[in-house]
mmCIF file of C-alpha atoms and ligand atoms in Angstrom:
data_model
loop_
_atom_site.group_PDB
_atom_site.id
_atom_site.type_symbol
_atom_site.label_atom_id
_atom_site.label_comp_id
_atom_site.label_asym_id
_atom_site.label_seq_id
_atom_site.Cartn_x
_atom_site.Cartn_y
_atom_site.Cartn_z
ATOM 1 C CA MET A 46 -29.014 -14.579 5.679
ATOM 2 C CA ARG A 47 -29.374 -10.820 5.372
ATOM 3 C CA LYS A 48 -30.673 -9.513 2.064
ATOM 4 C CA ILE A 49 -28.370 -7.104 0.274
ATOM 5 C CA THR A 50 -29.853 -4.765 -2.302
ATOM 6 C CA ARG A 51 -27.294 -1.960 -2.441
ATOM 7 C CA VAL A 52 -23.531 -2.069 -1.999
ATOM 8 C CA GLY A 53 -21.529 1.044 -1.091
ATOM 9 C CA VAL A 54 -17.912 1.224 -2.254
ATOM 10 C CA PHE A 55 -15.134 3.605 -1.229
ATOM 11 C CA THR A 56 -11.374 4.049 -1.111
ATOM 12 C CA SER A 57 -9.629 5.383 1.978
ATOM 13 C CA GLY A 58 -6.130 6.261 3.246
ATOM 14 C CA GLY A 59 -3.195 6.544 0.829
ATOM 15 C CA ASP A 60 -4.122 5.881 -2.796
ATOM 16 C CA ALA A 61 -2.509 2.994 -4.645
ATOM 17 C CA PRO A 62 -2.310 2.103 -8.347
ATOM 18 C CA GLY A 63 -4.940 -0.562 -9.041
ATOM 19 C CA MET A 64 -7.618 0.883 -6.759
ATOM 20 C CA ASN A 65 -9.626 1.859 -9.839
ATOM 21 C CA ALA A 66 -9.491 -1.694 -11.134
ATOM 22 C CA ALA A 67 -10.865 -2.862 -7.770
ATOM 23 C CA ILE A 68 -13.693 -0.279 -7.849
ATOM 24 C CA ARG A 69 -14.572 -1.378 -11.385
ATOM 25 C CA ALA A 70 -14.688 -5.029 -10.349
ATOM 26 C CA VAL A 71 -16.872 -4.292 -7.313
ATOM 27 C CA VAL A 72 -19.341 -2.276 -9.405
ATOM 28 C CA ARG A 73 -19.602 -4.765 -12.252
ATOM 29 C CA THR A 74 -19.811 -7.842 -10.005
ATOM 30 C CA ALA A 75 -22.576 -6.239 -7.929
ATOM 31 C CA LEU A 76 -24.523 -5.202 -11.047
ATOM 32 C CA HIS A 77 -24.097 -8.694 -12.480
ATOM 33 C CA ASN A 78 -25.830 -9.980 -9.319
ATOM 34 C CA ASP A 79 -28.676 -7.447 -9.716
ATOM 35 C CA LYS A 80 -27.483 -5.295 -6.823
ATOM 36 C CA LYS A 81 -27.388 -1.517 -6.890
ATOM 37 C CA VAL A 82 -24.150 0.325 -6.220
ATOM 38 C CA THR A 83 -23.378 3.612 -4.475
ATOM 39 C CA GLY A 84 -19.965 5.198 -4.862
ATOM 40 C CA ILE A 85 -18.766 7.172 -1.846
ATOM 41 C CA TYR A 86 -16.265 9.980 -2.457
ATOM 42 C CA HIS A 87 -13.292 10.608 -0.134
ATOM 43 C CA GLY A 88 -13.703 7.462 1.957
ATOM 44 C CA TYR A 89 -15.106 7.822 5.465
ATOM 45 C CA GLN A 90 -15.159 11.607 5.039
ATOM 46 C CA GLY A 91 -17.650 11.196 2.190
ATOM 47 C CA MET A 92 -19.938 9.127 4.387
ATOM 48 C CA ILE A 93 -19.979 11.938 6.937
ATOM 49 C CA ASP A 94 -20.356 14.685 4.293
ATOM 50 C CA ASN A 95 -22.877 12.647 2.309
ATOM 51 C CA THR A 96 -21.007 12.825 -0.994
ATOM 52 C CA MET A 97 -22.405 9.703 -2.603
ATOM 53 C CA PHE A 98 -23.709 8.828 -6.072
ATOM 54 C CA ASP A 99 -25.313 5.981 -7.971
ATOM 55 C CA MET A 100 -22.875 3.934 -10.012
ATOM 56 C CA GLU A 101 -23.608 2.132 -13.245
ATOM 57 C CA SER A 102 -21.452 -0.040 -15.438
ATOM 58 C CA LYS A 103 -20.543 3.040 -17.462
ATOM 59 C CA SER A 104 -19.335 4.856 -14.315
ATOM 60 C CA VAL A 105 -16.292 2.582 -14.328
ATOM 61 C CA SER A 106 -15.573 2.547 -18.066
ATOM 62 C CA SER A 107 -11.976 3.190 -19.019
ATOM 63 C CA ILE A 108 -10.623 3.445 -15.474
ATOM 64 C CA ILE A 109 -8.790 0.104 -15.173
ATOM 65 C CA GLN A 110 -5.613 1.635 -16.646
ATOM 66 C CA LYS A 111 -5.622 4.740 -14.441
ATOM 67 C CA GLY A 112 -3.563 5.348 -11.306
ATOM 68 C CA GLY A 113 -5.019 7.044 -8.231
ATOM 69 C CA THR A 114 -8.680 6.522 -7.354
ATOM 70 C CA VAL A 115 -11.671 7.973 -9.182
ATOM 71 C CA LEU A 116 -13.584 7.837 -5.881
ATOM 72 C CA LYS A 117 -10.914 10.062 -4.284
ATOM 73 C CA THR A 118 -9.574 9.284 -0.851
ATOM 74 C CA ALA A 119 -8.877 10.869 2.510
ATOM 75 C CA ARG A 120 -7.550 10.209 5.966
ATOM 76 C CA CYS A 121 -10.560 11.111 8.148
ATOM 77 C CA MET A 122 -10.082 12.162 11.767
ATOM 78 C CA GLU A 123 -13.818 12.766 12.376
ATOM 79 C CA PHE A 124 -14.590 9.097 11.716
ATOM 80 C CA LYS A 125 -12.450 8.225 14.731
ATOM 81 C CA THR A 126 -15.114 9.800 16.945
ATOM 82 C CA ALA A 127 -18.448 8.144 17.878
ATOM 83 C CA GLU A 128 -20.330 11.270 16.678
ATOM 84 C CA GLY A 129 -18.590 11.146 13.284
ATOM 85 C CA ARG A 130 -19.457 7.499 12.817
ATOM 86 C CA ALA A 131 -23.082 8.054 13.869
ATOM 87 C CA LYS A 132 -23.377 10.796 11.250
ATOM 88 C CA ALA A 133 -21.811 8.490 8.663
ATOM 89 C CA TYR A 134 -24.246 5.705 9.500
ATOM 90 C CA GLU A 135 -27.248 8.006 9.195
ATOM 91 C CA ASN A 136 -26.171 8.930 5.659
ATOM 92 C CA VAL A 137 -25.336 5.341 4.723
ATOM 93 C CA ARG A 138 -28.776 4.187 5.877
ATOM 94 C CA ALA A 139 -30.557 7.059 4.142
ATOM 95 C CA ALA A 140 -28.807 6.080 0.893
ATOM 96 C CA GLY A 141 -30.199 2.548 1.243
ATOM 97 C CA ILE A 142 -26.760 0.955 1.492
ATOM 98 C CA ASP A 143 -26.913 -2.491 3.139
ATOM 99 C CA ALA A 144 -23.282 -3.542 2.720
ATOM 100 C CA LEU A 145 -19.923 -1.865 2.221
ATOM 101 C CA VAL A 146 -16.709 -2.613 0.361
ATOM 102 C CA ALA A 147 -13.754 -0.649 1.781
ATOM 103 C CA ILE A 148 -10.534 -0.436 -0.227
ATOM 104 C CA GLY A 149 -7.427 0.717 1.648
ATOM 105 C CA GLY A 150 -4.844 -0.081 4.299
ATOM 106 C CA ASP A 151 -4.547 -0.548 8.030
ATOM 107 C CA GLY A 152 -6.526 2.565 9.031
ATOM 108 C CA THR A 153 -9.290 1.689 6.566
ATOM 109 C CA PHE A 154 -9.561 -1.810 8.030
ATOM 110 C CA THR A 155 -9.729 -0.440 11.584
ATOM 111 C CA GLY A 156 -12.521 1.978 10.659
ATOM 112 C CA ALA A 157 -14.431 -0.769 8.822
ATOM 113 C CA GLU A 158 -14.184 -3.159 11.743
ATOM 114 C CA ILE A 159 -15.492 -0.641 14.278
ATOM 115 C CA PHE A 160 -18.239 0.690 11.982
ATOM 116 C CA SER A 161 -19.488 -2.774 11.054
ATOM 117 C CA ARG A 162 -19.617 -3.873 14.699
ATOM 118 C CA GLU A 163 -21.192 -0.651 15.981
ATOM 119 C CA PHE A 164 -23.994 -0.528 13.419
ATOM 120 C CA ASP A 165 -24.226 -4.187 12.434
ATOM 121 C CA ILE A 166 -23.610 -3.497 8.760
ATOM 122 C CA PRO A 167 -21.829 -6.092 6.575
ATOM 123 C CA VAL A 168 -18.367 -4.951 5.438
ATOM 124 C CA MET A 169 -15.722 -6.546 3.246
ATOM 125 C CA CYS A 170 -12.261 -4.977 2.921
ATOM 126 C CA ILE A 171 -9.839 -5.057 0.006
ATOM 127 C CA PRO A 172 -6.134 -4.468 0.765
ATOM 128 C CA GLY A 173 -4.939 -1.474 -1.241
ATOM 129 C CA THR A 174 -1.623 0.133 -0.290
ATOM 130 C CA ILE A 175 1.779 0.324 -1.941
ATOM 131 C CA ASP A 176 3.365 -0.656 1.396
ATOM 132 C CA ASN A 177 2.349 -4.356 1.276
ATOM 133 C CA ASP A 178 2.095 -4.324 5.046
ATOM 134 C CA LEU A 179 -1.266 -5.946 5.749
ATOM 135 C CA ASN A 180 -1.997 -9.254 7.375
ATOM 136 C CA GLY A 181 -4.337 -11.673 5.646
ATOM 137 C CA THR A 182 -2.719 -11.376 2.211
ATOM 138 C CA ASP A 183 0.606 -12.043 0.515
ATOM 139 C CA LEU A 184 0.160 -8.984 -1.674
ATOM 140 C CA THR A 185 -1.646 -5.664 -1.543
ATOM 141 C CA ILE A 186 -2.939 -3.735 -4.550
ATOM 142 C CA GLY A 187 -0.361 -1.194 -5.744
ATOM 143 C CA TYR A 188 2.762 -2.873 -4.392
ATOM 144 C CA ASP A 189 3.840 -4.364 -7.726
ATOM 145 C CA THR A 190 3.373 -1.085 -9.599
ATOM 146 C CA ALA A 191 5.249 0.910 -6.947
ATOM 147 C CA ASN A 192 8.133 -1.572 -7.091
ATOM 148 C CA ASN A 193 8.337 -1.182 -10.860
ATOM 149 C CA THR A 194 8.304 2.610 -10.531
ATOM 150 C CA VAL A 195 11.102 2.485 -7.974
ATOM 151 C CA ILE A 196 13.195 0.107 -10.075
ATOM 152 C CA GLU A 197 12.924 2.371 -13.086
ATOM 153 C CA ALA A 198 14.186 5.261 -10.954
ATOM 154 C CA ILE A 199 17.049 3.234 -9.471
ATOM 155 C CA ASP A 200 18.186 2.092 -12.918
ATOM 156 C CA LYS A 201 18.273 5.685 -14.130
ATOM 157 C CA ILE A 202 20.160 6.860 -11.067
ATOM 158 C CA ARG A 203 22.624 3.985 -11.498
ATOM 159 C CA ASP A 204 23.492 5.280 -14.987
ATOM 160 C CA THR A 205 24.444 8.714 -13.719
ATOM 161 C CA ALA A 206 26.015 7.354 -10.507
ATOM 162 C CA ALA A 207 28.336 5.070 -12.486
ATOM 163 C CA SER A 208 29.273 7.862 -14.893
ATOM 164 C CA HIS A 209 30.478 10.050 -12.001
ATOM 165 C CA ASN A 210 31.668 7.359 -9.564
ATOM 166 C CA ARG A 211 29.098 8.538 -7.031
ATOM 167 C CA LEU A 212 27.470 7.157 -3.920
ATOM 168 C CA PHE A 213 23.684 7.656 -3.959
ATOM 169 C CA PHE A 214 21.235 7.404 -1.096
ATOM 170 C CA ILE A 215 17.765 6.782 -2.508
ATOM 171 C CA GLU A 216 14.830 7.187 -0.136
ATOM 172 C CA VAL A 217 11.742 5.121 -0.883
ATOM 173 C CA MET A 218 8.316 5.049 0.777
ATOM 174 C CA GLY A 219 7.588 2.875 3.763
ATOM 175 C CA ARG A 220 6.937 4.596 7.055
ATOM 176 C CA ASP A 221 6.591 1.300 8.896
ATOM 177 C CA SER A 222 7.231 -1.213 6.157
ATOM 178 C CA GLY A 223 10.494 -2.114 4.416
ATOM 179 C CA CYS A 224 8.820 -4.189 1.673
ATOM 180 C CA ILE A 225 9.425 -1.704 -1.161
ATOM 181 C CA ALA A 226 12.963 -0.933 0.009
ATOM 182 C CA LEU A 227 13.901 -4.600 0.258
ATOM 183 C CA ASN A 228 12.342 -5.652 -3.021
ATOM 184 C CA ALA A 229 13.570 -2.675 -5.010
ATOM 185 C CA GLY A 230 16.980 -2.921 -3.360
ATOM 186 C CA ILE A 231 17.410 -6.493 -4.547
ATOM 187 C CA ALA A 232 16.005 -5.814 -8.022
ATOM 188 C CA GLY A 233 18.105 -2.651 -8.378
ATOM 189 C CA GLY A 234 21.342 -4.278 -7.156
ATOM 190 C CA ALA A 235 21.715 -1.956 -4.147
ATOM 191 C CA GLU A 236 24.925 -2.106 -2.135
ATOM 192 C CA ALA A 237 22.964 -1.711 1.122
ATOM 193 C CA ILE A 238 19.332 -1.439 2.217
ATOM 194 C CA LEU A 239 18.094 0.291 5.387
ATOM 195 C CA LEU A 240 14.733 -0.923 6.682
ATOM 196 C CA PRO A 241 12.348 0.288 9.413
ATOM 197 C CA GLU A 242 12.150 -3.252 10.788
ATOM 198 C CA LYS A 243 15.940 -3.551 11.281
ATOM 199 C CA ASP A 244 18.487 -1.515 13.178
ATOM 200 C CA THR A 245 21.494 -0.731 11.010
ATOM 201 C CA ALA A 246 24.194 1.302 12.743
ATOM 202 C CA ILE A 247 25.919 3.939 10.609
ATOM 203 C CA ASP A 248 29.302 2.317 11.341
ATOM 204 C CA GLU A 249 27.988 -1.002 10.104
ATOM 205 C CA LEU A 250 26.754 0.671 6.922
ATOM 206 C CA ILE A 251 30.132 2.355 6.401
ATOM 207 C CA GLU A 252 31.835 -1.008 6.788
ATOM 208 C CA MET A 253 29.611 -2.446 4.030
ATOM 209 C CA LEU A 254 30.345 0.496 1.755
ATOM 210 C CA ALA A 255 34.090 0.387 2.434
ATOM 211 C CA HIS A 256 34.055 -3.289 1.554
ATOM 212 C CA ALA A 257 32.309 -2.495 -1.733
ATOM 213 C CA ALA A 258 34.733 0.369 -2.420
ATOM 214 C CA ASP A 259 37.680 -2.013 -1.953
ATOM 215 C CA ARG A 260 36.397 -3.855 -4.974
ATOM 216 C CA ASN A 261 36.616 -0.665 -7.051
ATOM 217 C CA LYS A 262 32.900 -0.288 -7.648
ATOM 218 C CA SER A 263 32.194 2.568 -10.015
ATOM 219 C CA SER A 264 28.994 3.507 -8.192
ATOM 220 C CA MET A 265 27.144 2.632 -5.026
ATOM 221 C CA ILE A 266 23.477 2.769 -4.180
ATOM 222 C CA VAL A 267 21.992 2.631 -0.700
ATOM 223 C CA ILE A 268 18.220 2.271 -0.473
ATOM 224 C CA VAL A 269 16.772 3.940 2.617
ATOM 225 C CA ALA A 270 13.155 3.253 3.596
ATOM 226 C CA GLU A 271 11.591 6.505 4.856
ATOM 227 C CA GLY A 272 10.870 4.875 8.219
ATOM 228 C CA ASP A 273 14.452 3.742 8.837
ATOM 229 C CA LYS A 274 15.436 4.617 12.389
ATOM 230 C CA ASN A 275 18.518 6.609 11.291
ATOM 231 C CA GLY A 276 16.140 9.329 10.127
ATOM 232 C CA GLY A 277 15.823 9.353 6.342
ATOM 233 C CA ALA A 278 18.242 9.497 3.416
ATOM 234 C CA ASN A 279 19.476 13.069 3.989
ATOM 235 C CA ASN A 280 20.465 12.304 7.537
ATOM 236 C CA VAL A 281 22.089 8.997 6.682
ATOM 237 C CA ALA A 282 24.027 10.536 3.769
ATOM 238 C CA LYS A 283 25.327 13.349 5.987
ATOM 239 C CA ARG A 284 26.468 10.994 8.713
ATOM 240 C CA VAL A 285 28.117 8.583 6.290
ATOM 241 C CA HIS A 286 29.837 11.400 4.400
ATOM 242 C CA GLU A 287 31.404 12.732 7.617
ATOM 243 C CA LYS A 288 33.289 9.478 8.068
ATOM 244 C CA PHE A 289 33.506 8.014 4.571
ATOM 245 C CA GLY A 290 34.696 10.525 2.019
ATOM 246 C CA TYR A 291 35.724 8.071 -0.686
ATOM 247 C CA TYR A 292 32.812 8.801 -2.996
ATOM 248 C CA ASP A 293 31.012 11.943 -4.072
ATOM 249 C CA THR A 294 27.675 11.632 -2.240
ATOM 250 C CA LYS A 295 24.176 12.471 -3.545
ATOM 251 C CA VAL A 296 20.647 12.005 -2.210
ATOM 252 C CA SER A 297 17.481 11.305 -4.146
ATOM 253 C CA ILE A 298 14.085 11.170 -2.419
ATOM 254 C CA LEU A 299 11.534 9.485 -4.658
ATOM 255 C CA GLY A 300 8.490 10.629 -2.639
ATOM 256 C CA HIS A 301 4.921 10.503 -3.866
ATOM 257 C CA LEU A 302 5.743 9.648 -7.471
ATOM 258 C CA GLN A 303 5.912 6.088 -6.126
ATOM 259 C CA ARG A 304 2.159 6.161 -5.521
ATOM 260 C CA GLY A 305 1.130 7.277 -9.001
ATOM 261 C CA GLY A 306 1.165 5.896 -12.505
ATOM 262 C CA ALA A 307 -0.728 3.291 -14.497
ATOM 263 C CA PRO A 308 -1.137 0.060 -12.542
ATOM 264 C CA SER A 309 0.922 -2.916 -13.710
ATOM 265 C CA SER A 310 -0.787 -5.884 -15.307
ATOM 266 C CA ALA A 311 -0.305 -7.854 -12.073
ATOM 267 C CA ASP A 312 -2.001 -5.136 -9.998
ATOM 268 C CA ARG A 313 -4.915 -4.825 -12.418
ATOM 269 C CA VAL A 314 -5.591 -8.557 -12.306
ATOM 270 C CA LEU A 315 -5.105 -8.790 -8.529
ATOM 271 C CA ALA A 316 -7.449 -5.845 -7.956
ATOM 272 C CA THR A 317 -10.057 -7.286 -10.307
ATOM 273 C CA ARG A 318 -9.964 -10.656 -8.557
ATOM 274 C CA MET A 319 -10.217 -8.971 -5.152
ATOM 275 C CA GLY A 320 -13.142 -6.745 -6.159
ATOM 276 C CA TYR A 321 -15.000 -9.718 -7.591
ATOM 277 C CA ALA A 322 -14.299 -11.821 -4.483
ATOM 278 C CA ALA A 323 -15.340 -9.022 -2.099
ATOM 279 C CA VAL A 324 -18.852 -8.755 -3.555
ATOM 280 C CA ASN A 325 -19.299 -12.511 -3.797
ATOM 281 C CA GLU A 326 -18.223 -12.988 -0.169
ATOM 282 C CA LEU A 327 -20.727 -10.357 1.001
ATOM 283 C CA LEU A 328 -23.490 -12.034 -0.999
ATOM 284 C CA LYS A 329 -22.578 -15.375 0.610
ATOM 285 C CA GLY A 330 -23.094 -13.774 4.027
ATOM 286 C CA ASN A 331 -19.429 -13.282 4.928
ATOM 287 C CA THR A 332 -18.713 -10.021 6.752
ATOM 288 C CA ARG A 333 -16.173 -8.053 8.793
ATOM 289 C CA ALA A 334 -13.307 -9.656 6.886
ATOM 290 C CA THR A 335 -10.626 -8.822 4.355
ATOM 291 C CA ILE A 336 -10.025 -10.399 1.002
ATOM 292 C CA GLY A 337 -6.490 -11.625 0.447
ATOM 293 C CA ILE A 338 -4.357 -13.727 -1.842
ATOM 294 C CA ARG A 339 -2.310 -16.693 -0.607
ATOM 295 C CA GLY A 340 -0.228 -18.200 -3.386
ATOM 296 C CA SER A 341 -2.714 -18.005 -6.224
ATOM 297 C CA GLU A 342 -5.823 -18.576 -4.087
ATOM 298 C CA MET A 343 -8.252 -15.910 -2.921
ATOM 299 C CA VAL A 344 -8.883 -16.133 0.826
ATOM 300 C CA THR A 345 -10.685 -14.163 3.534
ATOM 301 C CA THR A 346 -9.485 -13.327 7.049
ATOM 302 C CA PRO A 347 -11.621 -11.816 9.823
ATOM 303 C CA LEU A 348 -10.683 -8.156 10.301
ATOM 304 C CA GLU A 349 -10.154 -8.686 13.993
ATOM 305 C CA GLU A 350 -7.514 -11.310 13.233
ATOM 306 C CA ALA A 351 -5.869 -9.303 10.434
ATOM 307 C CA LEU A 352 -5.623 -6.260 12.693
ATOM 308 C CA SER A 353 -4.457 -8.026 15.833
ATOM 309 C CA LYS A 354 -1.347 -9.586 14.315
ATOM 310 C CA LYS A 355 1.556 -7.208 14.222
ATOM 311 C CA GLU A 356 4.244 -9.722 13.321
ATOM 312 C CA LEU A 357 7.099 -8.789 11.012
ATOM 313 C CA LYS A 358 5.943 -9.114 7.425
ATOM 314 C CA LEU A 359 9.486 -8.904 6.070
ATOM 315 C CA ASN A 360 10.738 -11.961 4.291
ATOM 316 C CA GLU A 361 13.944 -12.847 6.160
ATOM 317 C CA ASP A 362 15.231 -14.908 3.220
ATOM 318 C CA LEU A 363 15.161 -11.763 1.110
ATOM 319 C CA VAL A 364 17.066 -9.831 3.785
ATOM 320 C CA GLU A 365 19.787 -12.496 3.677
ATOM 321 C CA ILE A 366 19.828 -12.652 -0.132
ATOM 322 C CA ALA A 367 20.166 -8.859 -0.356
ATOM 323 C CA LYS A 368 23.288 -8.986 1.854
ATOM 324 C CA ILE A 369 24.896 -11.782 -0.132
ATOM 325 C CA MET A 370 24.177 -10.124 -3.471
ATOM 326 C CA ALA A 371 25.878 -6.930 -2.295
ATOM 327 C CA LEU A 372 29.137 -8.745 -1.467
HETATM 328 O O1 F6P B 56 0.575 4.681 1.139
HETATM 329 C C1 F6P B 56 1.402 4.401 2.241
HETATM 330 C C2 F6P B 56 2.403 5.467 2.368
HETATM 331 O O2 F6P B 56 2.924 5.584 1.103
HETATM 332 C C3 F6P B 56 3.555 5.351 3.346
HETATM 333 O O3 F6P B 56 4.631 4.575 2.933
HETATM 334 C C4 F6P B 56 3.916 6.790 3.555
HETATM 335 O O4 F6P B 56 4.590 7.021 4.731
HETATM 336 C C5 F6P B 56 2.582 7.455 3.560
HETATM 337 O O5 F6P B 56 1.768 6.676 2.727
HETATM 338 C C6 F6P B 56 2.559 8.873 3.113
HETATM 339 O O6 F6P B 56 1.251 9.314 3.142
HETATM 340 P P1 F6P B 56 0.767 10.790 2.843
HETATM 341 O O7 F6P B 56 0.321 10.791 1.428
HETATM 342 O O8 F6P B 56 -0.347 11.014 3.768
HETATM 343 O O9 F6P B 56 1.942 11.673 3.048
#
């Protein structure tokens, strides 16, 4: 088994609440096992630019409660090229790093898989994205917090919507994934939910809303995932309003506030368990895999497998429940 003396840790892609808790767990678990730790700023970009530093236990003091990522993050185009990766590897080797922990989403996993194979360096990934759209895990770090943020916003909008008898279209994040929209739509009692994974015709949506209006609802809320094929909440609202003038119509786009804020208790514990597991798996000789949670158990899945499956992650039972609850 390969000897590991120094672990490099970084966050990459979109930030997610709980990433700091994962960094903290990686650092402290590695130190507990007498390994050294290097923090890499700005993900793959930091490997190329050589922005790395030694981490101690104190480096991660008082970060578990913070949103964002203290290691910063980036989406790095240069790492997609062979030259960029070669430069990154040179710096990684010069820093004495023998294994990497990558925290992020789909793009992060892809980069880790290629890099690990190309340069034969052990890598363990941790799923961190508010979108909850990764294979190999039931939950990703940040999803729970983002859902709670969205619910708080929906509840507030419901108060004003009901006071004015208004129809609101609330756009939530999810370019390819309807997980937040579906979950928040159910928890926020939405009258309809538009998801990137489903085709909902505008006429079908109007039918749903007309049905709700027949029951004299004082307000209506439609959750629109940003990746819905009708083209976002503004577009949907405009098209619905042209044909369905019953309610005063408003649009609210929640945007990047969904990515910030203190991580929930569930995200802090999940991230801590994942960070701990990632280091232990590397030390056991496991590599090129992602940590995940199935039920309450920590599991690992080879990156190749996690990346090759593109099946729908949406829970169809929830889709059905959401429709029935809106009746
Ligand atoms: O973190 C994932 C995600 O929130 C997507 O739902 C969204 O489309 C994207 O990130 C936005 O990313 P950026 O910060 O690059 O605009």
